[in-house]
Coordinates of C-alpha atoms in Angstrom, one line a residue:
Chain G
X30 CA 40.4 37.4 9.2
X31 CA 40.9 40.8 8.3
X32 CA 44.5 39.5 6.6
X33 CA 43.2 38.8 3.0
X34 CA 41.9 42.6 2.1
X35 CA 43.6 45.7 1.3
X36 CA 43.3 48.6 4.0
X37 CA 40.5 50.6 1.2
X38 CA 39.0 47.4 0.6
X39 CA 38.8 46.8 4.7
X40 CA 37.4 50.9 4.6
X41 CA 34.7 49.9 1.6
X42 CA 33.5 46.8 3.5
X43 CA 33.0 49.0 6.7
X44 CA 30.9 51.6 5.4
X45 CA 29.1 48.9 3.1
X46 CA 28.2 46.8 5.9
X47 CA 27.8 49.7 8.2
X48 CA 25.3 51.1 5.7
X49 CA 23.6 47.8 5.6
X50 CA 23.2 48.0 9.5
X51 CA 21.8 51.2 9.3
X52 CA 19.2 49.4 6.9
X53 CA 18.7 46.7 9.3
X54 CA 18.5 49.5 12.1
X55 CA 15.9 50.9 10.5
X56 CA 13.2 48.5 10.5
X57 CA 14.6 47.8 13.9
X58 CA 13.9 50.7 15.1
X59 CA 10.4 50.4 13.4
X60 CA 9.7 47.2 15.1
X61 CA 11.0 48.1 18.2
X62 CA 9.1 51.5 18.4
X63 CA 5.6 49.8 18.3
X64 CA 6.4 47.6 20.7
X65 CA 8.1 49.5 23.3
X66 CA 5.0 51.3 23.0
X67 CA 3.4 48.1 24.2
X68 CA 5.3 46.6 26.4
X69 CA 7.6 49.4 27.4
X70 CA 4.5 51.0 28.3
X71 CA 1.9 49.4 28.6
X72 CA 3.3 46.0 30.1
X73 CA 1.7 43.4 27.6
X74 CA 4.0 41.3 26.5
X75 CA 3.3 41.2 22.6
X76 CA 4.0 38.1 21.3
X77 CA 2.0 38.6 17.8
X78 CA 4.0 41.8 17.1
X79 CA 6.0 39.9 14.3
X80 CA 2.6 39.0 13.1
X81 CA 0.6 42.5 13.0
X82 CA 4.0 43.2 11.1
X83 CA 3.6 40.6 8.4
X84 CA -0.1 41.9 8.1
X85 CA 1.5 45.2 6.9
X86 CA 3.6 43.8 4.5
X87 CA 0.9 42.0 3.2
X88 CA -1.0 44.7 2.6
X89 CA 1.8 46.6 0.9
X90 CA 1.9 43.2 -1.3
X91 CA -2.0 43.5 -1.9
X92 CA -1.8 47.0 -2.7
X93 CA 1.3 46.7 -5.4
X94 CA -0.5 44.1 -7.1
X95 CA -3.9 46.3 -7.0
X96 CA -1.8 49.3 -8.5
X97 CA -0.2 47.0 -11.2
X98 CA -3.3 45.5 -12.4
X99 CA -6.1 48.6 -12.4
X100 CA -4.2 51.7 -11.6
X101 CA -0.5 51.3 -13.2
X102 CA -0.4 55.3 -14.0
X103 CA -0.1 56.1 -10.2
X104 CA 2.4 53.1 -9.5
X105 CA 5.0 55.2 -8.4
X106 CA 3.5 56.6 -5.8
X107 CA 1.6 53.4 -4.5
X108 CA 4.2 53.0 -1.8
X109 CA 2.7 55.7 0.8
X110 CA -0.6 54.7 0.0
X111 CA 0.4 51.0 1.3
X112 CA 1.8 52.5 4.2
X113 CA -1.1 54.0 5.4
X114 CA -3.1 51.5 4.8
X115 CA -0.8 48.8 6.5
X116 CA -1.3 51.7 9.6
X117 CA -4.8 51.0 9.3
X118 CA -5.2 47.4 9.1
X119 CA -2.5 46.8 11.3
X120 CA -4.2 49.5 13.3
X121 CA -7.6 48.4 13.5
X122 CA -6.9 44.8 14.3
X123 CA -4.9 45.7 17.0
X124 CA -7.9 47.9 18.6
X125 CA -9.8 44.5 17.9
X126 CA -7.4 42.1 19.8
X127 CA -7.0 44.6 22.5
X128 CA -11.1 44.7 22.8
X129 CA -11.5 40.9 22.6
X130 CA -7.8 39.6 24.4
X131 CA -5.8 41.9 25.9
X132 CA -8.0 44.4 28.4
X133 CA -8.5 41.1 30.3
X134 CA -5.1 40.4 31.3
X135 CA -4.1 43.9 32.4
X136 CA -3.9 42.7 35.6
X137 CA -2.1 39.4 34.5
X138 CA 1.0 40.5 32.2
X139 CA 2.4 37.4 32.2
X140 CA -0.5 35.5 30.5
X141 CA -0.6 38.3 27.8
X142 CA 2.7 36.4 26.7
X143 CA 0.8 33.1 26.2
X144 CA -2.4 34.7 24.9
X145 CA -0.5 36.7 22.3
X146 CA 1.7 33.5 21.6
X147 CA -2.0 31.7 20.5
X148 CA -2.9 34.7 19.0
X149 CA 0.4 34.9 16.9
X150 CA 0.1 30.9 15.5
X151 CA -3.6 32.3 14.8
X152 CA -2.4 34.6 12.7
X153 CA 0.1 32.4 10.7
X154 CA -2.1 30.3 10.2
X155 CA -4.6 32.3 8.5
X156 CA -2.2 34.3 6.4
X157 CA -0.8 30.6 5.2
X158 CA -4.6 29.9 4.2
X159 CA -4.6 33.3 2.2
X160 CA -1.6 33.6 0.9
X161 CA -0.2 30.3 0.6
X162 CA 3.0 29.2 2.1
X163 CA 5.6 30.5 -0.6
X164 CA 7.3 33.6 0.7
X165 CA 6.1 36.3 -1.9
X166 CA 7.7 39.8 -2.8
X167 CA 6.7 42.9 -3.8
X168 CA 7.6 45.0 -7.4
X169 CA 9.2 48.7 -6.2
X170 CA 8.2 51.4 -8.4
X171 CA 11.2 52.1 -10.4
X172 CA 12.4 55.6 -8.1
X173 CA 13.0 53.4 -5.5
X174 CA 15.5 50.2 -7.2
X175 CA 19.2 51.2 -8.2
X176 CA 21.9 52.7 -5.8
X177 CA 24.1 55.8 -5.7
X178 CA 27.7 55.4 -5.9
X179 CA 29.7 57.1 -3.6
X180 CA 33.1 55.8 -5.0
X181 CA 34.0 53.0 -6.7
X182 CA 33.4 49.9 -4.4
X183 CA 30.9 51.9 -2.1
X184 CA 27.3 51.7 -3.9
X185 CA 24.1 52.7 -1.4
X186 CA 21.0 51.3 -2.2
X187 CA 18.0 54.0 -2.8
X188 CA 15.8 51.9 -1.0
X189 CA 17.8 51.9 1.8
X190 CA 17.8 55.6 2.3
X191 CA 14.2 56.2 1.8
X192 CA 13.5 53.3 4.8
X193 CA 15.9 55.1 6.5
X194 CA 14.4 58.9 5.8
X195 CA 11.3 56.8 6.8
X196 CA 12.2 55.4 9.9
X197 CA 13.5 59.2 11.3
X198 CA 9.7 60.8 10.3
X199 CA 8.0 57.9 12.4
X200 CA 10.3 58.1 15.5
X201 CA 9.9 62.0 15.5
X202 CA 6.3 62.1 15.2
X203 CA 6.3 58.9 18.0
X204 CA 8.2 61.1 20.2
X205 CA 6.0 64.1 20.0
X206 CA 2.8 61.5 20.4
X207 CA 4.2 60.2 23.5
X208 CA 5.7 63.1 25.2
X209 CA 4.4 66.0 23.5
X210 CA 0.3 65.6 23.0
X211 CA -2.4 65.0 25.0
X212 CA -3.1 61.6 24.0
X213 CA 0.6 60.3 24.9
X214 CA 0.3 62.0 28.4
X215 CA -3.0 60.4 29.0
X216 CA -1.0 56.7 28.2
X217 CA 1.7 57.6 30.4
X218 CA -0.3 58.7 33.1
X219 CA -2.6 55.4 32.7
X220 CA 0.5 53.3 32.4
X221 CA 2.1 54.5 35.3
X222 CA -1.0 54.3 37.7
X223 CA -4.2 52.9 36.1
X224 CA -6.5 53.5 39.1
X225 CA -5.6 57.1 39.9
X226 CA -5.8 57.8 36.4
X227 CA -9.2 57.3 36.1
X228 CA -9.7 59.1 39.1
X229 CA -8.3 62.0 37.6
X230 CA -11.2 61.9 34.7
X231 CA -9.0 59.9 31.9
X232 CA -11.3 57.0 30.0
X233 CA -8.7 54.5 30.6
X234 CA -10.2 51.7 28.8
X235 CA -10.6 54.1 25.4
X236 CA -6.7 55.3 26.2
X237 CA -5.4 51.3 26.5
X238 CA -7.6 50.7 23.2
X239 CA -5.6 54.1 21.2
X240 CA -2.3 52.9 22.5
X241 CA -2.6 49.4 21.4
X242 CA -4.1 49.9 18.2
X243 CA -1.4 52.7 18.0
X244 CA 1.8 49.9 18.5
X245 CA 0.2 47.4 16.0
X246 CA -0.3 50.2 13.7
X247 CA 3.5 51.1 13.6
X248 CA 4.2 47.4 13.4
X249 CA 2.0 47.5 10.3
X250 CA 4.3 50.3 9.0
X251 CA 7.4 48.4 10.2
X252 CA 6.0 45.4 8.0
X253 CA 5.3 48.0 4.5
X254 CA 9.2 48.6 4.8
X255 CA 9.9 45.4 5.5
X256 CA 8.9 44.5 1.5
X257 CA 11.5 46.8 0.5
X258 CA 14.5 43.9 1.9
X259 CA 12.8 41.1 2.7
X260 CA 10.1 38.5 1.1
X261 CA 7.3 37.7 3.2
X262 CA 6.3 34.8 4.1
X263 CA 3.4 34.0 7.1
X264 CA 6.2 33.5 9.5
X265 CA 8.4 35.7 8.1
X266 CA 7.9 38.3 11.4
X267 CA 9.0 35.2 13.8
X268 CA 12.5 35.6 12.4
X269 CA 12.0 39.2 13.8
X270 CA 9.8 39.3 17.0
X271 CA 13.1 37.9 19.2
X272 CA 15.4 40.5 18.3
X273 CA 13.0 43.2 18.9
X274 CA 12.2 42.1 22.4
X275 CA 16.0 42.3 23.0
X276 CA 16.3 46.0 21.5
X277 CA 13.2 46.9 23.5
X278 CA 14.5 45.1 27.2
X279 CA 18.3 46.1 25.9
X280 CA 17.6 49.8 25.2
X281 CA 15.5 50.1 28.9
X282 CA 11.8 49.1 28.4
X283 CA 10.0 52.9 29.1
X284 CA 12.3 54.5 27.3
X285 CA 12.2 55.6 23.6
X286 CA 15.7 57.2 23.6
X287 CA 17.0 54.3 24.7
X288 CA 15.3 51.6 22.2
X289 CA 16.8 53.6 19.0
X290 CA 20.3 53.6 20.7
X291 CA 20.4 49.7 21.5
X292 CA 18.6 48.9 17.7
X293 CA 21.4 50.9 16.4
X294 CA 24.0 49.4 18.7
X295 CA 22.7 45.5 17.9
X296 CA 21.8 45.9 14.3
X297 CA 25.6 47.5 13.7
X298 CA 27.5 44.7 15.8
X299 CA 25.2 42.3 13.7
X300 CA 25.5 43.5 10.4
X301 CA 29.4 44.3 10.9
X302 CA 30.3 40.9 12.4
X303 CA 27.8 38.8 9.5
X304 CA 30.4 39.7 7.4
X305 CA 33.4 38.3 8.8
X306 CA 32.2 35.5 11.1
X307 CA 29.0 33.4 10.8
X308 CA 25.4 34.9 11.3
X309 CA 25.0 32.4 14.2
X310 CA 28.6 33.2 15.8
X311 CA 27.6 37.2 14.9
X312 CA 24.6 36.6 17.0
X313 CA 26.2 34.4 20.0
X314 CA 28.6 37.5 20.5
X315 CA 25.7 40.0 20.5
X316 CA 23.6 37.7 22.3
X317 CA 27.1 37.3 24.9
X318 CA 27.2 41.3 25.1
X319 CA 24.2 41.9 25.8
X320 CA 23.3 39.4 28.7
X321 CA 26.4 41.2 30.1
X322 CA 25.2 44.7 30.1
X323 CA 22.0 43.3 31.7
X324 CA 23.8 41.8 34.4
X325 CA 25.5 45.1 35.1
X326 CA 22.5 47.2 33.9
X327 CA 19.1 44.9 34.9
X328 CA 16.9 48.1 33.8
X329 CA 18.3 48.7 30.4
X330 CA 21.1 51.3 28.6
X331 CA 18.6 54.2 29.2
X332 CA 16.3 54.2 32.5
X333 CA 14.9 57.2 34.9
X334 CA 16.5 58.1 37.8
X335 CA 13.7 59.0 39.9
X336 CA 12.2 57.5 43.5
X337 CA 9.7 54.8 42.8
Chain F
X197 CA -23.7 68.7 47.4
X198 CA -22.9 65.3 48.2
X199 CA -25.8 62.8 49.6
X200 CA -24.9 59.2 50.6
X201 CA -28.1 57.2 51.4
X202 CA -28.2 53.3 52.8
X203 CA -24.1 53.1 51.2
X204 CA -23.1 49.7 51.7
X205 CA -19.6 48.6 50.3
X206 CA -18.3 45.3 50.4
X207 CA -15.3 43.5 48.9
X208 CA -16.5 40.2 47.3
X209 CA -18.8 38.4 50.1
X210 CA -17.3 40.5 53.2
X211 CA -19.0 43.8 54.0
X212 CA -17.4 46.6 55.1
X213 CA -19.5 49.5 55.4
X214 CA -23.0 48.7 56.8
X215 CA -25.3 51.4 55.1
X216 CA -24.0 54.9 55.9
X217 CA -26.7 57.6 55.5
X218 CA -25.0 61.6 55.4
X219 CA -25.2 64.4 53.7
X220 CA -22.4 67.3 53.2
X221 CA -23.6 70.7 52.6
X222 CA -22.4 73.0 49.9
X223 CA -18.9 74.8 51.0
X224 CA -18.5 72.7 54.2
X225 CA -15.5 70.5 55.6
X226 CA -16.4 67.4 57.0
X227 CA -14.0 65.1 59.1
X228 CA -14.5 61.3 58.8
X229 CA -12.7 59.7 62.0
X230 CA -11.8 56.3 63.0
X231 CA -9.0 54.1 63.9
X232 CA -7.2 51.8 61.2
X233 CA -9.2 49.4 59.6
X234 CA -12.6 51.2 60.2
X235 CA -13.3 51.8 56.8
X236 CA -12.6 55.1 55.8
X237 CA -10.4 54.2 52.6
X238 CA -13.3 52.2 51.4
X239 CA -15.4 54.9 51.3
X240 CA -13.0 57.1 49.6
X241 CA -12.5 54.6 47.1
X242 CA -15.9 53.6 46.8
X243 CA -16.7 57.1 46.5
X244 CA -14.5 57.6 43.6
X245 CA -15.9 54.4 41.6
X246 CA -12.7 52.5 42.6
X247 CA -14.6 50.2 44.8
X248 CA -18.2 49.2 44.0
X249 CA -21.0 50.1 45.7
X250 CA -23.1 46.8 46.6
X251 CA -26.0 49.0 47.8
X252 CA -27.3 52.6 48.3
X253 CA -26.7 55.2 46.4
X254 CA -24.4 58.6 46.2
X255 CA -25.7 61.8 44.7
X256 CA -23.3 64.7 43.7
X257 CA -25.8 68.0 43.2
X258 CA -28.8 65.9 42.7
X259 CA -27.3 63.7 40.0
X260 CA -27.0 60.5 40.8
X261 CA -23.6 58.8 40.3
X262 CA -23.3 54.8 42.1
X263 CA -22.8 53.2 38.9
X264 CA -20.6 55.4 36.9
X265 CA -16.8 54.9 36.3
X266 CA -14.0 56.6 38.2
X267 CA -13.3 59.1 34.9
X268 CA -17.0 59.7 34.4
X269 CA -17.2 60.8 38.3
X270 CA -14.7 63.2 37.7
X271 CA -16.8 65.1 34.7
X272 CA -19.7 65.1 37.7
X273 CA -17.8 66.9 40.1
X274 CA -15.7 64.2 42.7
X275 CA -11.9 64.9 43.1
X276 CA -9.6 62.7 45.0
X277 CA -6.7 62.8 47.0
X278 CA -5.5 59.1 47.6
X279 CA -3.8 57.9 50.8
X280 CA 0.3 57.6 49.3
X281 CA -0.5 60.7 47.1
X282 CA -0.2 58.2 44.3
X283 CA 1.2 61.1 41.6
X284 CA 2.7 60.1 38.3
X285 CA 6.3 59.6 39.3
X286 CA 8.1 59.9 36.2
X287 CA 5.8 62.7 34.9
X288 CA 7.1 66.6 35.5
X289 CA 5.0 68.6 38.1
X290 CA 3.6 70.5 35.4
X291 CA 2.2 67.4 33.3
X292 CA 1.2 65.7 36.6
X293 CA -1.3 69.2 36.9
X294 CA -2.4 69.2 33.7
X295 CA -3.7 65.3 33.7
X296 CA -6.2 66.7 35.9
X297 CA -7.5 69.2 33.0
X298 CA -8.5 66.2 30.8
X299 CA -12.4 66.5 31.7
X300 CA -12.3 70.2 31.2
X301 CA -10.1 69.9 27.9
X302 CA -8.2 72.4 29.0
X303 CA -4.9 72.9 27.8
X304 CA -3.3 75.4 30.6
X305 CA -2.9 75.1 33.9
X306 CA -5.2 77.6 35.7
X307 CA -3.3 80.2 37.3
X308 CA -5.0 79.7 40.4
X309 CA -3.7 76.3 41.6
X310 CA 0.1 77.9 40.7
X311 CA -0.7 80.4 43.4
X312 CA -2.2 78.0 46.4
X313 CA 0.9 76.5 45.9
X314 CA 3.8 79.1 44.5
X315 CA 6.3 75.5 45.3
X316 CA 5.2 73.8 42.3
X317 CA 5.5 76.7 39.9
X318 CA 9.7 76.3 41.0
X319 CA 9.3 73.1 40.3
X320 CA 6.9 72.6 37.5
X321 CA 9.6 70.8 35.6
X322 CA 11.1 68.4 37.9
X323 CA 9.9 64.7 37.8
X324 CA 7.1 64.0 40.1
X325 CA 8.8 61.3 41.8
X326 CA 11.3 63.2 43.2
X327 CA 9.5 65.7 45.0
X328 CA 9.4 65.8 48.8
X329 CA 6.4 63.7 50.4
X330 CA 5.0 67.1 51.6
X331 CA 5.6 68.4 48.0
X332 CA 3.6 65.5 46.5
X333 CA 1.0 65.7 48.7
X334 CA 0.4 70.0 47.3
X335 CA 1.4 68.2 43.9
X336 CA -1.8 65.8 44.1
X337 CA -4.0 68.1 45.9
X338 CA -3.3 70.7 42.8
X339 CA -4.2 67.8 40.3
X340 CA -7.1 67.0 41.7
X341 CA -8.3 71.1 42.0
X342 CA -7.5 71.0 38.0
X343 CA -11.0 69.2 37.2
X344 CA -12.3 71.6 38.9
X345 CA -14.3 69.6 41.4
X346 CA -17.3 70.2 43.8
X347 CA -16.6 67.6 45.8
X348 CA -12.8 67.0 47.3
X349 CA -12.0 63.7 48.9
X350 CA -8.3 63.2 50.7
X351 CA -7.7 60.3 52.1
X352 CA -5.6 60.8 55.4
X353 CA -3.6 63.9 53.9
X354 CA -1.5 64.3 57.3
X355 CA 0.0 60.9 56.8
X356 CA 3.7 61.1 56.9
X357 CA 4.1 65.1 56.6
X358 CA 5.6 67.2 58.7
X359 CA 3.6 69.0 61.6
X360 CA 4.2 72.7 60.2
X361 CA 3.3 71.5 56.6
X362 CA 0.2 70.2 58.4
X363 CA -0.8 73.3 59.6
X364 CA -0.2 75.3 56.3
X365 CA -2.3 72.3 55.1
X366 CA -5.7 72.8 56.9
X367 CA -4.8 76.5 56.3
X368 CA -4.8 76.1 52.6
X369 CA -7.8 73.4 52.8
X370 CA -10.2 76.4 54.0
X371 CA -8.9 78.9 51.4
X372 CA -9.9 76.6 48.7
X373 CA -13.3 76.0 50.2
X374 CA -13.7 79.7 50.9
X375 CA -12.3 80.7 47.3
X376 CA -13.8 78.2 45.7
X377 CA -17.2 76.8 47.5
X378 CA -16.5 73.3 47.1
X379 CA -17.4 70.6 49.9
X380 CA -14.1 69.0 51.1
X381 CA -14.5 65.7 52.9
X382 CA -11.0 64.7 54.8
X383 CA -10.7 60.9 56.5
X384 CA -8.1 61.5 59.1
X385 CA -6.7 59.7 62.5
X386 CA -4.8 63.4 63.7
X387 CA -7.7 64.8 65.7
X388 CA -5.7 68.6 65.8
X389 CA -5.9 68.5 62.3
X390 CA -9.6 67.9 61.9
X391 CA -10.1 70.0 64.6
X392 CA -8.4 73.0 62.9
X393 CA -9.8 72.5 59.4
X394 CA -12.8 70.7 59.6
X395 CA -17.0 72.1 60.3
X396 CA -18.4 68.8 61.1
X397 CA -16.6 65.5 62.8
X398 CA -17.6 62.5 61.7
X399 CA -16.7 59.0 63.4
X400 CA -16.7 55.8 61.4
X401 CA -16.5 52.6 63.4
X402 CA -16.7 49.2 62.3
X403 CA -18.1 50.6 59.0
X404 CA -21.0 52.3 60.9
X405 CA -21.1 55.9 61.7
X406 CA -21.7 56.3 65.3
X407 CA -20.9 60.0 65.8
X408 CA -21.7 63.5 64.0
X409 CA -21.4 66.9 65.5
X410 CA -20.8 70.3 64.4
X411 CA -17.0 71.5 65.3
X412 CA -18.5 73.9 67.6
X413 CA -19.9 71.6 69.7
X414 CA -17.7 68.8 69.8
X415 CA -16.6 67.2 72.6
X416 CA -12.7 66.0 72.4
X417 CA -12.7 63.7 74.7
X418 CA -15.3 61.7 73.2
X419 CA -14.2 62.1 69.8
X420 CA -10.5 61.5 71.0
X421 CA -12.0 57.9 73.1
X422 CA -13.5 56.7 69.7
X423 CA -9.6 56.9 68.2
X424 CA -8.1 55.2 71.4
X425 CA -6.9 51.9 70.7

């Protein structure tokens, strides 16, 4: 397969495609960093996660129009101010499932996978009713279209880098959340022994609610950079929701080291192979590789070595 | 400090503690005795607003506190000391400590708990779960001194610990009541260890209390016939 090309041409497709994966990483990573939030922590198995993802790109679409229409002077800059609010929305509902749904099946994870499921077609549904079926797309303020070429064949997309730049400001600040404040010692501490962390003085039911709201919310940023190389479409985030599961129970489910090495380790295989072979023979062999590490590896690339 | 009146406890439609009526004074130890099954993890747990309480009521200085949550407890004054230990496993020693301070909001650990037990400071950064069972036990004794209690609960603390670590235990037990002034209360089986640490003995059968005497006047043999199988 490799016969046809020229050994530059081979090197141009490489980096091309292996830029492209680090694309694809990204909103991986973005995806994936919500919901091992979620399930790596907290246990609920988050079946809507595609969905509260979708909500953010929607919202980024709602807010390009908005600038278009009333505000085109500041349409450059509209792009954070989608962001945030897709954090928000994305945010808020997920506070609101957690209050109405999920605090009653902390005790029952696997039913959180068929509550979520209902609450996922929910959701479809209702963006289909607001939106309309047809996939639609946003307009990118002109800062963010073009590319930069490196040499002749390798061109990099702008948009790329800036959902990359993205991508490393949310998983730093994640990190410090979860292992350097309060708030993310409180989760850990409820997640890893609910009962005794009440009895320790931590509101457990206001700390489930925070981290929750906090997964969708990053789901809702996932969804903002999801515009940037993707249309959406209300079940636009089912095409997603699979893979992320798999970079989340790949990478080791408690661990956020490990999610952003096995995003980066599927999204390269993928995008590498897509070239070459099929997309569905690209994904048998990642699928093939990866139900062999499990085998050898049931907790995941990256898991704590501690007494239990 | 702490006043139990008529405290019945009962999980669903089976009772298991048939009104208990005591009172522990301010800086004293009391023992709760009995043998397995007599319900003296119940009323540790129900103590800490783990278990409900189906009737009676518990007062911590004069405020009452039956129908508050575990974490609201804790901002009234109850610390507890769970039978397992139960500390955060994959959590350092030092963030373990400090998940007590969230009532006080606190951010450091106050020096004194570093100095009842100078083991932790070594070892403030190693993962909870690895640490010895004696060394979890200090671990979850120095988390629950972090909210800065009134009232300590510890729910069989001799279980599975070495008898020199037991003795440094009661040893350390009455330094924090007589540094502090908090009432401890200690559910145990090991009658030398309540003997050594405790001011009152209490026995709990068949969720009743059906003995309570001063240390000094205690009779071992009794108590000692009441843990007999």
């Amino acid at each position: 397969m490799f016969a046809d090309y020229t050994w530059t041409e081979l090197g141009s497709i490489f980096a091309m495609q292996g830029f492209a994966g680090l694309i694809l990483f990204s909103v991986f990573v973005l995806m994936a960093l919500g919901l091992a939030i979620i399930f790596g922590q907290m246990g609920v198995i988050n079946m809507a996660h595609g969905e509260f993802m979708i909500l953010g790109a929607y919202v980024t679409y709602l807010c390009s129009n908005f600038f278009q229409a009333f505000l085109p002077g500041l349409f450059s800059i509209y792009f954070f101010i989608a962001m945030a609010l897709a954090f928000v929305a994305a945010g808020a509902l997920g506070a609101f499932v957690e209050w109405a749904l999920i605090r009653h099946l902390y005790k029952r994870p696997l039913d959180t996978l068929l509550a979520t499921w209902g609450l996922s077609l929910i959701m479809q549904q209702a963006y289909r009713s607001i939106f309309g079926a047809r996939e639609v797309g946003v307009t990118l303020p002109d800062w963010l279209l073009g590319s930069i070429a490196l040499t002749d064949i390798i061109e990099i997309p702008i948009n790329g880098l800036f959902v990359m730049a993205l991508t490393l400001v949310i998983a730093v600040g994640v990190y410090f959340l979860m292992f350097k404040s309060r708030m993310g010692m409180q989760t850990r501490a409820v997640v890893q022994n609910r009962v005794m962390a009440g009895a320790v003085g931590i509101n457990t039911e206001w700390v489930d609610r925070k981290t929750y709201a906090l997964g969708c919310g990053i789901a809702g940023i996932a969804g903002s950079a999801f515009t940037m190389i993707g249309s959406t479409g209300p079940t636009a985030g089912q095409l997603y929701i699979v893979d992320t599961f798999l970079i989340v129970v790949f990478g080791g489910a408690a661990s956020l080291l490990g999610t952003i090495a096995s995003s980066f380790a599927i999204s390269q295989a993928q995008s590498t192979m897509e070239f070459f072979l099929s997309g569905s023979m690209a994904k048998v062999l990642t699928l093939l590789t990866v139900v062999g590490i499990l085998m050898l590896r049931p907790e995941g690339l990256f898991s704590h070595k501690i007494r239990r | 400090m702490l006043q139990i009146d008529h405290y019945h406890v009962a999980y669903g439609q089976s009772e298991v503690l048939h009104g208990l009526d005591f009172t522990v004074a301010p800086g004293e130890i009391v023992a709760i005795m009995g043998r397995n099954g007599m319900g003296k993890t119940t009323l540790m747990k129900s103590l800490m607003g783990i278990v409900p309480t189906s009737q009676g009521s518990a007062q911590v200085d004069g405020i009452d506190v039956t129908a508050l949550k575990s974490f609201e407890r804790v901002s009234r004054g109850i610390a507890y000391v769970p039978q397992g230990r139960m500390i955060f496993p994959t959590m350092t020693v030092q963030e373990n400590i400090e998940t007590g301070l969230t009532t006080s909001g606190s951010t450091k650990v106050p020096d004194g708990i570093y100095e009842l037990f100078p083991v932790l400071l070594d070892m403030k950064s190693r993962r909870g779960g690895n640490l010895s069972g004696g060394q979890q036990q200090q671990l979850a004794i120095a988390r629950a001194l972090a909210t800065n209690p009134k009232v300590l609960l510890l729910d069989e603390p001799t279980e599975g610990i070495q008898p020199s670590i037991i003795r440094e235990m009661a040893r350390v037990l009455k330094r924090i009541r007589d540094e502090r002034g908090l009432s401890i209360i200690v559910s145990e089986q090991v009658l030398s260890f309540a003997l050594d640490v405790a001011d009152r003995i209490l026995v709990l059968e068949n969720g009743r209390l059906v003995h309570d005497e001063p240390r000094s006047s205690v009779d071992e043999a009794k108590v000692a016939g009441f843990l007999s199988v």
